[in-house]
Coordinates of C-alpha atoms and ligand atoms in Angstrom, one line a residue:
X780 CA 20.3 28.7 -8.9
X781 CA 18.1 29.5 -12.0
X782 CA 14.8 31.5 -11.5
X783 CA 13.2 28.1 -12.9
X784 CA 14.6 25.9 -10.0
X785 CA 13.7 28.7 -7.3
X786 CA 10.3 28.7 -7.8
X787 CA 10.1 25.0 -7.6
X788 CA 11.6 25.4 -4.1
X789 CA 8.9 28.0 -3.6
X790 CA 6.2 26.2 -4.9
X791 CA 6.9 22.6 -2.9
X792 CA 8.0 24.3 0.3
X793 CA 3.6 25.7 0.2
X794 CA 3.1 22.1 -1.4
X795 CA 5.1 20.6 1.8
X796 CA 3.0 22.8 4.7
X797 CA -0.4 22.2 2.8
X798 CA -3.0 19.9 3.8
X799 CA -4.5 17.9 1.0
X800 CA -7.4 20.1 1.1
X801 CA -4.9 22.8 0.1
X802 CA -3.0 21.4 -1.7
X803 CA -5.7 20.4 -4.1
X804 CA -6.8 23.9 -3.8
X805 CA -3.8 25.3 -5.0
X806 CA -2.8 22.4 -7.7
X807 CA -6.4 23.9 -9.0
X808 CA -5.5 27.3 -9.5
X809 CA -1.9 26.5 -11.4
X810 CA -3.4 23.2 -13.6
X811 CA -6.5 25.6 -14.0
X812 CA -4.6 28.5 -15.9
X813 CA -2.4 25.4 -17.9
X814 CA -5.0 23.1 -18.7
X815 CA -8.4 23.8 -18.1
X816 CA -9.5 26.1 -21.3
X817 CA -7.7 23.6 -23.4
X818 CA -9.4 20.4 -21.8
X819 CA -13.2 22.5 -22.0
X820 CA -12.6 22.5 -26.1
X821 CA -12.3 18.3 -26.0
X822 CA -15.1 18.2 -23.7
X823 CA -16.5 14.7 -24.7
X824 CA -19.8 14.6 -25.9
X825 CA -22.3 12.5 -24.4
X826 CA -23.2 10.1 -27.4
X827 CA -26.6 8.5 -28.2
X828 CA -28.7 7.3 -25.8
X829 CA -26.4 6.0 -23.3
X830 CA -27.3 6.4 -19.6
X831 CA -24.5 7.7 -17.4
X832 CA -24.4 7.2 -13.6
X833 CA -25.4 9.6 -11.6
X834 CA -23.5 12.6 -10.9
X835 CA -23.4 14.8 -7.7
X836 CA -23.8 17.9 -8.6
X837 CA -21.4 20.4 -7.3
X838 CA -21.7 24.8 -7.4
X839 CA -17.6 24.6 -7.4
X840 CA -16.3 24.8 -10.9
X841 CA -13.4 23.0 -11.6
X842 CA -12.6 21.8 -8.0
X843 CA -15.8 20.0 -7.4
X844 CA -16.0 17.7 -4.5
X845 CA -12.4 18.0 -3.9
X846 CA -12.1 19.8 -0.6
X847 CA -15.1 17.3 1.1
X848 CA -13.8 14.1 -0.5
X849 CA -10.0 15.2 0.8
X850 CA -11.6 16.6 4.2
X851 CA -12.6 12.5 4.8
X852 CA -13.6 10.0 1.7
X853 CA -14.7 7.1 3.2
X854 CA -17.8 8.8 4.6
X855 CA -18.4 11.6 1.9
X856 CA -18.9 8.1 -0.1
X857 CA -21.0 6.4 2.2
X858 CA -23.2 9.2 1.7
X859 CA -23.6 8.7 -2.2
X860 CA -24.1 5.0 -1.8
X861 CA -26.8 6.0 0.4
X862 CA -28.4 8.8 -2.1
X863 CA -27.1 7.4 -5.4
X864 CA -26.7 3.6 -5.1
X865 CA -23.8 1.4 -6.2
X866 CA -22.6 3.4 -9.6
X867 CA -21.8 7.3 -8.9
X868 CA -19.7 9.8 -10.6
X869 CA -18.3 13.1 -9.2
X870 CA -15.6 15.9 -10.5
X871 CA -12.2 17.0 -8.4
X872 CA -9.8 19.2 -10.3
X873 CA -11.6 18.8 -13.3
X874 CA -11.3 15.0 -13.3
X875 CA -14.4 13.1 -13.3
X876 CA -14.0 9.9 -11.0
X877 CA -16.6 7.0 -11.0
X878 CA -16.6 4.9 -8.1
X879 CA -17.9 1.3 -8.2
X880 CA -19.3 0.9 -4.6
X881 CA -20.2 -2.5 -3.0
X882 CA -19.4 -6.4 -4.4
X883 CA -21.9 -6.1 -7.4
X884 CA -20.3 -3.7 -9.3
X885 CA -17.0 -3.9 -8.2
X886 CA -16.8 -6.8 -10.7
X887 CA -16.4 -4.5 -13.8
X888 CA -12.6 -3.3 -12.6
X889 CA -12.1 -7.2 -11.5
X890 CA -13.3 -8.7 -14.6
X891 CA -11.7 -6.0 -17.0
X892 CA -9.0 -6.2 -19.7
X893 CA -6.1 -3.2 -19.2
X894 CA -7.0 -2.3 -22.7
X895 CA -10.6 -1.2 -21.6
X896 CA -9.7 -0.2 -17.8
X897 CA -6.2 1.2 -18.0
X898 CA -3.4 1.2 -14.8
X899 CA -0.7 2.5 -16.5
X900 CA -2.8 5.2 -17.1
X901 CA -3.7 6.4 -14.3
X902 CA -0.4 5.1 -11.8
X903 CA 3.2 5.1 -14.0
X904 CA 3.3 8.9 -13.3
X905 CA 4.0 8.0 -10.0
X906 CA 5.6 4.6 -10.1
X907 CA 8.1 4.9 -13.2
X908 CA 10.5 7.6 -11.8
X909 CA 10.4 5.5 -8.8
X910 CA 10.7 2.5 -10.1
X911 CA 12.4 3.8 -12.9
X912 CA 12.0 2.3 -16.9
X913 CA 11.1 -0.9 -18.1
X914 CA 9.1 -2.1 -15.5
X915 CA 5.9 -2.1 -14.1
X916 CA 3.1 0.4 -15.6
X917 CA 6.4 1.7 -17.7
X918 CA 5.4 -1.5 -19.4
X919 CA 2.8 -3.0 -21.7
X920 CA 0.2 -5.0 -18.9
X921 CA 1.3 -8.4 -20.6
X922 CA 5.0 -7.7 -20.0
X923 CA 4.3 -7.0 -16.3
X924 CA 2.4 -9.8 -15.8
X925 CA 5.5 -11.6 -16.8
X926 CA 7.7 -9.6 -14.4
X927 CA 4.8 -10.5 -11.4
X928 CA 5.4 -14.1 -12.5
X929 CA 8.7 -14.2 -12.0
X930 CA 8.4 -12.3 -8.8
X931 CA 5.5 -14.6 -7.7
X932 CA 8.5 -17.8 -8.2
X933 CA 10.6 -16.1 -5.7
X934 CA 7.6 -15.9 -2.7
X935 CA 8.1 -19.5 -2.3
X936 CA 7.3 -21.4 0.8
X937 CA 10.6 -23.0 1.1
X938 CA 11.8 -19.0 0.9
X939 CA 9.0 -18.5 3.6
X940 CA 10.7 -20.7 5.6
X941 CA 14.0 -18.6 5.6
X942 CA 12.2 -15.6 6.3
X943 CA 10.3 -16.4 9.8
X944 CA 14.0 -17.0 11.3
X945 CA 15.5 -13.7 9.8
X946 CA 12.4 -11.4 10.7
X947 CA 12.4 -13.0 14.4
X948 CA 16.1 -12.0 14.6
X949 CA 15.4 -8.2 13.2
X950 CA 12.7 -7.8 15.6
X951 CA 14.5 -8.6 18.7
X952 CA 17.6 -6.6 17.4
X953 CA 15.2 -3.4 16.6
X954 CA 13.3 -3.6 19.7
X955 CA 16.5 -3.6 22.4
X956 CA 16.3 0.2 22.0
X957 CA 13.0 0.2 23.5
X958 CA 13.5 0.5 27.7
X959 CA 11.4 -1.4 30.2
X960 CA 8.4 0.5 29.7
X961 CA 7.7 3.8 27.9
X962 CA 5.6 5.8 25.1
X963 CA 6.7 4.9 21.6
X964 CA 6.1 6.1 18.7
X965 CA 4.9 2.5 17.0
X966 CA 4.4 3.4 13.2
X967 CA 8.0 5.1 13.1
X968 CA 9.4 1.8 14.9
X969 CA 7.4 -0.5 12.4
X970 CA 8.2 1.6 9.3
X971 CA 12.2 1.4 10.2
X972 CA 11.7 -2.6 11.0
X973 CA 9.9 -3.5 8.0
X974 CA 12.7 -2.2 5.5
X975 CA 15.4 -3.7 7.4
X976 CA 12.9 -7.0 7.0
X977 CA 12.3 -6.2 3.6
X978 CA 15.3 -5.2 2.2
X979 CA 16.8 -8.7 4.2
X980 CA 14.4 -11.3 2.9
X981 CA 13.4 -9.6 -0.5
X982 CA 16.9 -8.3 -1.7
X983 CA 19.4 -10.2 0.3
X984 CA 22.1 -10.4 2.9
X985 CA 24.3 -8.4 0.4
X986 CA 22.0 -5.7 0.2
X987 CA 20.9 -5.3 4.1
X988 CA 24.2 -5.2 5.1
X989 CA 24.8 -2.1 3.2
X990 CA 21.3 -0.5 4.9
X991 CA 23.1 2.0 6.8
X992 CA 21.7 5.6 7.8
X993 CA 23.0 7.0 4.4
X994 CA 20.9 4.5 2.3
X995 CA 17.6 4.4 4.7
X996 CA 17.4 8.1 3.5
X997 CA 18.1 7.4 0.2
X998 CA 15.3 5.0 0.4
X999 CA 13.3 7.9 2.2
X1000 CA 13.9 10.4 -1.0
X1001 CA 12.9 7.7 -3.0
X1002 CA 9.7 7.1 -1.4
X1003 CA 8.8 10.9 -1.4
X1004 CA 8.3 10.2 -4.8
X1005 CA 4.8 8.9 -3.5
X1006 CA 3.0 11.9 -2.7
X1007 CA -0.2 13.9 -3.7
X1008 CA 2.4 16.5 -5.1
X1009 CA 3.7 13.9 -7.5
X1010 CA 0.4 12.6 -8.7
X1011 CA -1.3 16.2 -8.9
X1012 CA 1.7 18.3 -10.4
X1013 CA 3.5 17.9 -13.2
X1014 CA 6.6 15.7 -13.5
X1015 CA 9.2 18.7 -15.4
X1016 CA 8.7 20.9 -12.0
X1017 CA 11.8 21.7 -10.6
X1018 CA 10.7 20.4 -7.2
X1019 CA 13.7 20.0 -4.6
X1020 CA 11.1 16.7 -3.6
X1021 CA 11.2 15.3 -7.8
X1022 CA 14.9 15.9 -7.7
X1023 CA 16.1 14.0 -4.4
X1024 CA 13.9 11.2 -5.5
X1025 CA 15.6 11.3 -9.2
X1026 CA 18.7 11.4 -7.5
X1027 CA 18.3 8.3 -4.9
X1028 CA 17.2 6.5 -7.8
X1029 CA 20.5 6.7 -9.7
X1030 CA 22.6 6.5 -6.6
X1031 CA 20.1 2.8 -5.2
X1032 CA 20.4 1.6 -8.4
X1033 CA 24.1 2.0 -8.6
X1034 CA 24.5 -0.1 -5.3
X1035 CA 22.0 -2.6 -6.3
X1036 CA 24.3 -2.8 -10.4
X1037 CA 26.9 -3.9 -8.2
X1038 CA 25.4 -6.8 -6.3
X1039 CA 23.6 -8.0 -9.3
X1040 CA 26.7 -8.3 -11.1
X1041 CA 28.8 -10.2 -8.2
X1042 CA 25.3 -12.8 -8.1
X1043 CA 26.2 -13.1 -11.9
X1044 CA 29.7 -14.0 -11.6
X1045 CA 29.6 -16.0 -8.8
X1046 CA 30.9 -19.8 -8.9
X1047 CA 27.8 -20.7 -6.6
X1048 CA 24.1 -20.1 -6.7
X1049 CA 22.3 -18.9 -4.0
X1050 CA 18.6 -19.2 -3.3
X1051 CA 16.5 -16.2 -2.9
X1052 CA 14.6 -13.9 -4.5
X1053 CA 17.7 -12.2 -6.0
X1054 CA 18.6 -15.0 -7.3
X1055 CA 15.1 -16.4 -8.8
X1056 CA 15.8 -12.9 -10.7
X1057 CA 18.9 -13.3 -12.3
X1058 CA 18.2 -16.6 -13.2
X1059 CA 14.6 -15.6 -14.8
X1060 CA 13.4 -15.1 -18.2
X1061 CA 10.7 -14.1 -20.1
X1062 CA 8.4 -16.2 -22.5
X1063 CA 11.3 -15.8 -25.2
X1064 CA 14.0 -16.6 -23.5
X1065 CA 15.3 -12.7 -22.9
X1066 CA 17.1 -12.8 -19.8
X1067 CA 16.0 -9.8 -17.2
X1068 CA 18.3 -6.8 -17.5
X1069 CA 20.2 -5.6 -14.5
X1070 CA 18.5 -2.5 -14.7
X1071 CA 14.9 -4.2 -14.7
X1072 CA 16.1 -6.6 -12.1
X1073 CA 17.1 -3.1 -9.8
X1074 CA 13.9 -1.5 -10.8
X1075 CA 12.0 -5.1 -9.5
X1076 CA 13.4 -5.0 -6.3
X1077 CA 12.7 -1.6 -5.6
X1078 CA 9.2 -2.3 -6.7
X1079 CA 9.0 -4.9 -4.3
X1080 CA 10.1 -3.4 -1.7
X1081 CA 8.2 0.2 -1.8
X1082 CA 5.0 -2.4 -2.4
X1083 CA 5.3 -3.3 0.6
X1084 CA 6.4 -1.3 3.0
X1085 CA 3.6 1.8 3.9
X1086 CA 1.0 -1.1 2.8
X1087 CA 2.7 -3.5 5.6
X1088 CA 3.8 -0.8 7.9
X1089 CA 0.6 1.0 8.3
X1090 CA -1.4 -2.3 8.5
X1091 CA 0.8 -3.3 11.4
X1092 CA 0.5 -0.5 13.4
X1093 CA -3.4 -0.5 13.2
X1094 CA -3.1 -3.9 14.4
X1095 CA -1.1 -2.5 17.2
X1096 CA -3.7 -0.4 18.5
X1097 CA -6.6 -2.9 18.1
X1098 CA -4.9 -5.1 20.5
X1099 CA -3.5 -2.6 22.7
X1100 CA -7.0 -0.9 22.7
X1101 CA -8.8 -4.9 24.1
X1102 CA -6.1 -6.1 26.3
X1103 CA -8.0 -9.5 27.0
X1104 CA -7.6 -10.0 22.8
X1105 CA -4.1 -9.3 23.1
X1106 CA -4.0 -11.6 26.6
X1107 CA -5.6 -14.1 24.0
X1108 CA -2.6 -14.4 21.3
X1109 CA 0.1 -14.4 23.8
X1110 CA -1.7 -17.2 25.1
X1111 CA -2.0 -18.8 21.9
X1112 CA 1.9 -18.3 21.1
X1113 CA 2.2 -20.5 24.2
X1114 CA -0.6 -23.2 23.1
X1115 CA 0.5 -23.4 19.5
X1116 CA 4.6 -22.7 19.8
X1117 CA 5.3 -24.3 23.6
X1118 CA 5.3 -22.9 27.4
X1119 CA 8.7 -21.6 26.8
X1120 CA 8.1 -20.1 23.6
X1121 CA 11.4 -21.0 21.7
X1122 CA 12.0 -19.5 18.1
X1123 CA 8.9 -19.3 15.8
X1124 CA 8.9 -21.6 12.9
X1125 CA 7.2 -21.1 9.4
X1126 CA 4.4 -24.5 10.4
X1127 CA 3.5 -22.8 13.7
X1128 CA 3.3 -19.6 12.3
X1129 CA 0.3 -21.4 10.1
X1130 CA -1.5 -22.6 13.0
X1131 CA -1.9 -19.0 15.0
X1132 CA -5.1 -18.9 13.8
X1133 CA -6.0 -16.0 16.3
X1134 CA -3.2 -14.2 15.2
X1135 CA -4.2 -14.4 11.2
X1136 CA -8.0 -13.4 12.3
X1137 CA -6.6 -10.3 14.1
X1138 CA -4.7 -9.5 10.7
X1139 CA -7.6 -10.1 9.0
X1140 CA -10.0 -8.2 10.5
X1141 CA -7.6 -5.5 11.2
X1142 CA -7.1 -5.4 6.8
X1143 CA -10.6 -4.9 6.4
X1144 CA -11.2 -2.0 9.2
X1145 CA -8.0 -0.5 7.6
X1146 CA -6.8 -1.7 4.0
X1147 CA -3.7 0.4 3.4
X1148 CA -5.0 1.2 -0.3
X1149 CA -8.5 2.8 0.1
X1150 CA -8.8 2.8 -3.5
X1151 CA -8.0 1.0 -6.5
X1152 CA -8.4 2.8 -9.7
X1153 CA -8.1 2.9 -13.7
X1154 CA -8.8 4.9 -16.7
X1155 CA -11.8 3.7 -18.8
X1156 CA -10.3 3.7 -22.4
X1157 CA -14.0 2.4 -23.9
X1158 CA -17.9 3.2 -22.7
X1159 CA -18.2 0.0 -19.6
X1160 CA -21.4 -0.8 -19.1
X1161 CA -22.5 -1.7 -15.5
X1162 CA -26.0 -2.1 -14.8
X1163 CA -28.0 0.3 -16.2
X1164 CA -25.3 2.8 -16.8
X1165 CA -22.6 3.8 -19.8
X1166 CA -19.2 5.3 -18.5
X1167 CA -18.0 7.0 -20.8
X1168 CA -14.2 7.0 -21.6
X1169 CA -11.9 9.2 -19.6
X1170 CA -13.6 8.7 -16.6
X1171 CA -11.5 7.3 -13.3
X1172 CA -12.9 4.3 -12.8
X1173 CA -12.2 3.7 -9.0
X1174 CA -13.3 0.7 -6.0
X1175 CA -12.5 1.3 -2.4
X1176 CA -11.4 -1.4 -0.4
X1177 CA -13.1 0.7 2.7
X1178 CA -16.3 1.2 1.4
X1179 CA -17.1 -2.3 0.6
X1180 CA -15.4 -3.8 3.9
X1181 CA -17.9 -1.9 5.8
X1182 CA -21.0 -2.1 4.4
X1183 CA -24.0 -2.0 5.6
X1184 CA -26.3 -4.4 3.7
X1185 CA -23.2 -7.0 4.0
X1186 CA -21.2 -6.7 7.3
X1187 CA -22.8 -7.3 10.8
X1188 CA -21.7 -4.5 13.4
X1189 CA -19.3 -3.4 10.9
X1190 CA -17.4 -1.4 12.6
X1191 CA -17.0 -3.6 15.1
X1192 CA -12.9 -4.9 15.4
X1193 CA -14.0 -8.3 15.9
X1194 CA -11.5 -11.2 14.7
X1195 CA -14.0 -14.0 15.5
X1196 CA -16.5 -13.1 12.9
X1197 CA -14.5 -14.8 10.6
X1198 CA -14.8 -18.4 12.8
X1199 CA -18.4 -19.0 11.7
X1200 CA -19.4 -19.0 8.1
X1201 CA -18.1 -16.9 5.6
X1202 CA -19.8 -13.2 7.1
X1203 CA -19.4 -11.7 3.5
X1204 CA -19.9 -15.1 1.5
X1205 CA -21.7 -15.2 -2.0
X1206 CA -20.5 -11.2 -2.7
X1207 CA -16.7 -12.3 -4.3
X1208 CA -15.4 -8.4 -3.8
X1209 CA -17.1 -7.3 -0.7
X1210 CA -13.2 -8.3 1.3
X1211 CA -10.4 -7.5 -0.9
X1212 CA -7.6 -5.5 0.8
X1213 CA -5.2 -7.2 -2.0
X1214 CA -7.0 -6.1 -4.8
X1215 CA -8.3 -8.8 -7.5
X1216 CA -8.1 -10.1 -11.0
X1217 CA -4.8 -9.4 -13.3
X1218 CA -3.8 -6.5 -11.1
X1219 CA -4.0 -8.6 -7.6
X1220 CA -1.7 -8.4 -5.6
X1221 CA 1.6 -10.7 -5.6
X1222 CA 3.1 -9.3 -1.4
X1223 CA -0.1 -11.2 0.3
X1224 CA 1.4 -14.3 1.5
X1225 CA 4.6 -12.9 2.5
X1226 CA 2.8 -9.9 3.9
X1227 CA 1.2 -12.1 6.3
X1228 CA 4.9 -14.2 7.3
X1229 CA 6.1 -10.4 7.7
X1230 CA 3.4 -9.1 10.0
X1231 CA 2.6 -12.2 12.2
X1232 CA 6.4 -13.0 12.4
X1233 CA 7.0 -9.2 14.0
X1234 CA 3.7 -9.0 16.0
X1235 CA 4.2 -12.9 17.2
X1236 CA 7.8 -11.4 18.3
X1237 CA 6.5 -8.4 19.7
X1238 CA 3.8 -10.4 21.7
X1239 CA 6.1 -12.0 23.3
X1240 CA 8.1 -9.3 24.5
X1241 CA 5.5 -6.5 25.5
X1242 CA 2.4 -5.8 26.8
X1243 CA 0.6 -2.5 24.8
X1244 CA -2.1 -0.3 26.4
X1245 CA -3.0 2.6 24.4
X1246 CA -1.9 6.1 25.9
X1247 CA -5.5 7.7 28.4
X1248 CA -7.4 5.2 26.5
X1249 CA -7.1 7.2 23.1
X1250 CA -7.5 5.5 19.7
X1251 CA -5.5 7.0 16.8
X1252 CA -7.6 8.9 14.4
X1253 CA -7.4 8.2 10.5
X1254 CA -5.3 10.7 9.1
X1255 CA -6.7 11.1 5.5
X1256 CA -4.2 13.6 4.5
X1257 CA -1.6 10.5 3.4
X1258 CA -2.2 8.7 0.2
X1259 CA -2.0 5.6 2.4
X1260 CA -4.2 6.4 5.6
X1261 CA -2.4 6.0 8.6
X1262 CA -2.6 6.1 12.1
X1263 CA -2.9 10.1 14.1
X1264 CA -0.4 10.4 16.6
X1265 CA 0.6 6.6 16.5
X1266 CA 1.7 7.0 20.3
X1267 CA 1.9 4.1 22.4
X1268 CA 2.5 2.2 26.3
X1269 CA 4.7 -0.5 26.1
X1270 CA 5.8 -2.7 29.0
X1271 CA 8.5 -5.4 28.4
X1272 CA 7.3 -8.6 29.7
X1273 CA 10.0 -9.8 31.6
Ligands
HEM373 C1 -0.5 -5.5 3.8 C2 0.3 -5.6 2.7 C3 -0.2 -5.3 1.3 C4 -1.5 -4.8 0.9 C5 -2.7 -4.5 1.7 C6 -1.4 -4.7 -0.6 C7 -2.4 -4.3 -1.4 C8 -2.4 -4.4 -2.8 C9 -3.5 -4.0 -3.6 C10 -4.9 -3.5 -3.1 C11 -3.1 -4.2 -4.9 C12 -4.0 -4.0 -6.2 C13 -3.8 -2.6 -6.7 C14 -4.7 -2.3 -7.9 O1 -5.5 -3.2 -8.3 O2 -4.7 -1.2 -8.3 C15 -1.8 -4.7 -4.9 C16 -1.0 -5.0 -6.0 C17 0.3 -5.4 -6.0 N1 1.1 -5.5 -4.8 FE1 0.5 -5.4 -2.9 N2 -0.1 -5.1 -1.0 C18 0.6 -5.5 0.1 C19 1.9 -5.9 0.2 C20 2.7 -6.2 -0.9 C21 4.0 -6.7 -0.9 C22 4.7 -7.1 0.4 C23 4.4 -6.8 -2.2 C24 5.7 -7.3 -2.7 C25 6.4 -8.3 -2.1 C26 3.4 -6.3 -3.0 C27 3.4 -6.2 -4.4 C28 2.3 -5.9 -5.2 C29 2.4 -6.0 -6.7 C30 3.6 -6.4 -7.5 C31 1.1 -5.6 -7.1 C32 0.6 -5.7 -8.6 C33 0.2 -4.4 -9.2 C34 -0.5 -4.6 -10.5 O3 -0.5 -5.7 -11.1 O4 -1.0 -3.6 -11.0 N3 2.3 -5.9 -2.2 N4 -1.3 -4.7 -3.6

């Protein structure tokens, strides 16, 4: 081992014990010494008489507002909505972020060309040596929208269809392990479900059937290519962490190489979402490659799973935490799918109207991506204000789910707000868990198949209490925020 590679162990074994806060603390001191001098001599100037938003001003050089931003976002930016309004900018580790706060100016990401609020920018050093080259923000935006197009083709209803029946079947496979009645550990059990439903309905039979214990950790290294590490340090670090996910991405491709090129020399088509991508092309005819096509479907499924995952747990603990709700969709299981409940099908799954409120709301107490975000290549204007270029231009989900001058008892889980009129009507980005305009999401119908397939399933099986009455704290320390402790009581039904 060189002297190189043991100091990457070094450095991500304190990266791995480190809470954000620390780990922002100590990204600071090493991106400090590498980068901060040089960045202070391209300090942009601040050109005629443009007026920038406000900024909160911080006595921490360099760092800023890191360590009370990591310590708990949402409200350190309910706080500068309150002092500063709708437009603020603040510094973290010497990067200036600019959040867009409420429906109003949330527009300007929405309405945005790429070329003027940049993705790539600000996510491929994360995505690409996941997803590897070629696709997504590897790309140039108008070749991904392609990709997403052909992706889109593949989320079909008649595909839809298949997928109720095979989810139903995973769920009651997964959930024989559970005994009569215990304390689980529901966000494990839903993370482990959801890639074996993934990986079923978005890659294919071929490829779940070769989801044993060696390729779910494969899948795992992969996926701890999704840290703060990744997106704070840089990518040449010998990091055990950067090279496990390197490696799981050669050997998952290899395995997905060799599927892709029995679906091309097959006599018979199938029809899935495998197949929609062997069979696409792009606006010039140009067949996808069987390296894009593997890089696609790990895309799709990495897209979904902590987004899914961590949005059906929360919804696990709303109804565990207001058992007459939860008494309410079982009932409505019975009303919508018959007395004897036999297997769900993809019309009844429509009408569990319940069932899609609770999903709802439980997206806009808890959107897996608190923030959506993008480099500004030119001076936007929004408002009164200039941002200048090289700013983060960022719009939380969170923020504008919850507030104040829009949502009644916002914090309130409460799935029937959405039977009356439109709560958040006339503000276009005051609910967006999916995201909007060219960068919106593609997962949201089958998200919602996914989730009220597995909790229809699970309703039907259990009954969930939370453990002493405790609700799960958000743990902010995860890029997606997910449940503290995701402990709990399950009884089986019968
Ligand atoms: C509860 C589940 C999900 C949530 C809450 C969610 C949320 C989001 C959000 C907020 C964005 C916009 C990101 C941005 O503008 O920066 C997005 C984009 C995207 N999502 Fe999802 N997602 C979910 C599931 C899925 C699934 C299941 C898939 C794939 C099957 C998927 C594929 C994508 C893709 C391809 C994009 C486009 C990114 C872009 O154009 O830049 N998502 N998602």
């Amino acid at each position: 081992m060189t002297l190189f590679e043991m100091s990457g162990q070094v450095l991500e074994r304190a990266v791995e014990k480190l809470s954000l806060t620390s780990l922002v603390l100590a990204t600071s001191v090493f991106t400090l010494t590498v980068g901060y001098l040089g960045k202070l001599m391209f300090k942009q100037q601040h050109a005629g008489h443009a007026k920038y938003p406000p900024h909160i001003p911080s006595s921490v050089p360099f760092l800023g507002h890191a360590v009370a931003f990591g310590r708990s976002p949402i409200e350190f930016l309910e706080q500068a909505y309150e002092k500063y309004g709708p437009v603020v900018s603040f510094t973290m580790v010497g990067k200036t972020f600019t959040y867009l706060l409420g429906s109003d100016t949330a527009a300007l990401m929405f309405n945005s060309k790429n070329e003027d609020l940049n993705a790539e920018d600000v996510y491929a050093r994360l995505t690409t040596p996941v997803f590897g080259k070629g696709v997504a923000y590897d790309v140039p935006n108008p070749l991904f929208l392609e990709q997403k197009k052909m992706l889109k083709t593949g989320l079909n209803i008649a595909h839809f269809k298949k997928h109720v029946e095979v989810i139903e079947e995973e769920t009651h496979e997964y959930f024989k392990r559970w005994g009569r009645s215990g304390e689980r550990d529901l966000f494990e059990a839903l993370s482990e479900l959801i890639i074996l439903t993934a990986s079923r309905c978005l890659h294919g039979p071929e490829i779940r059937s070769m989801l044993d214990e060696r390729v779910a950790q494969l899948y795992a290294d992969l996926d701890g290519g999704f840290t703060h590490a990744a997106w704070l340090l840089p990518g040449w670090l010998p990091l055990p962490s950067f090279r496990r996910r390197d490696r799981a991405h050669i050997e998952i491709k290899k395995i997905f190489y060799k599927v892709i090129k029995k679906r091309r020399d097959a006599q018979e088509k199938d029809d899935d979402m495998l197949q929609t991508l062997v069979d696409a092309t792009y606006k010039d005819g140009r067949p996808l490659s069987d390296d894009e096509i593997a890089g696609m479907l790990i895309g799709l499924l990495l897209a979904g799973q902590h987004t899914s995952s961590t949005t059906s747990a929360w919804m696990g603990f709303f109804l565990a935490r207001d058992r007459a709700l939860q008494k309410r969709c079982y009932n409505e299981q019975k009303t919508i799918c018959g007395e004897d409940l036999p297997p769900l099908h993809y019309d009844q799954l429509k009408d569990l109207s319940l069932l899609d409120r609770c999903l709802k709301e439980t997206l806009r107490l808890r959107p897996p991506i608190m923030t959506m975000m993008r480099m500004a290549k030119t001076p936007q204007t929004v408002g009164e204000y200039t941002i200048p270029p090289g700013h983060q231009v960022c719009v939380s989900p969170t923020v504008n789910h919850r507030l104040q001058d829009t949502w009644s008892d916002r914090l309130e889980f409460n799935p029937d707000r959405y039977l009356n009129d439109n709560p958040a009507a006339g503000e276009k980005f005051a609910y967006i868990p999916f995201g909007a305009g060219r960068h919106r999401c593609i997962g949201e119908n089958f998200a919602y198949v996914q989730i009220k397939t597995i909790w229809s399933t699970l309703l039907r099986l259990f009954d969930f209490e939370l453990v002493d009455g405790n609700f799960p704290e958000v743990n902010y320390t995860t890029m997606i925020h997910t449940p503290t402790e995701p402990i709990i009581v399950e009884k089986k039904k019968f």
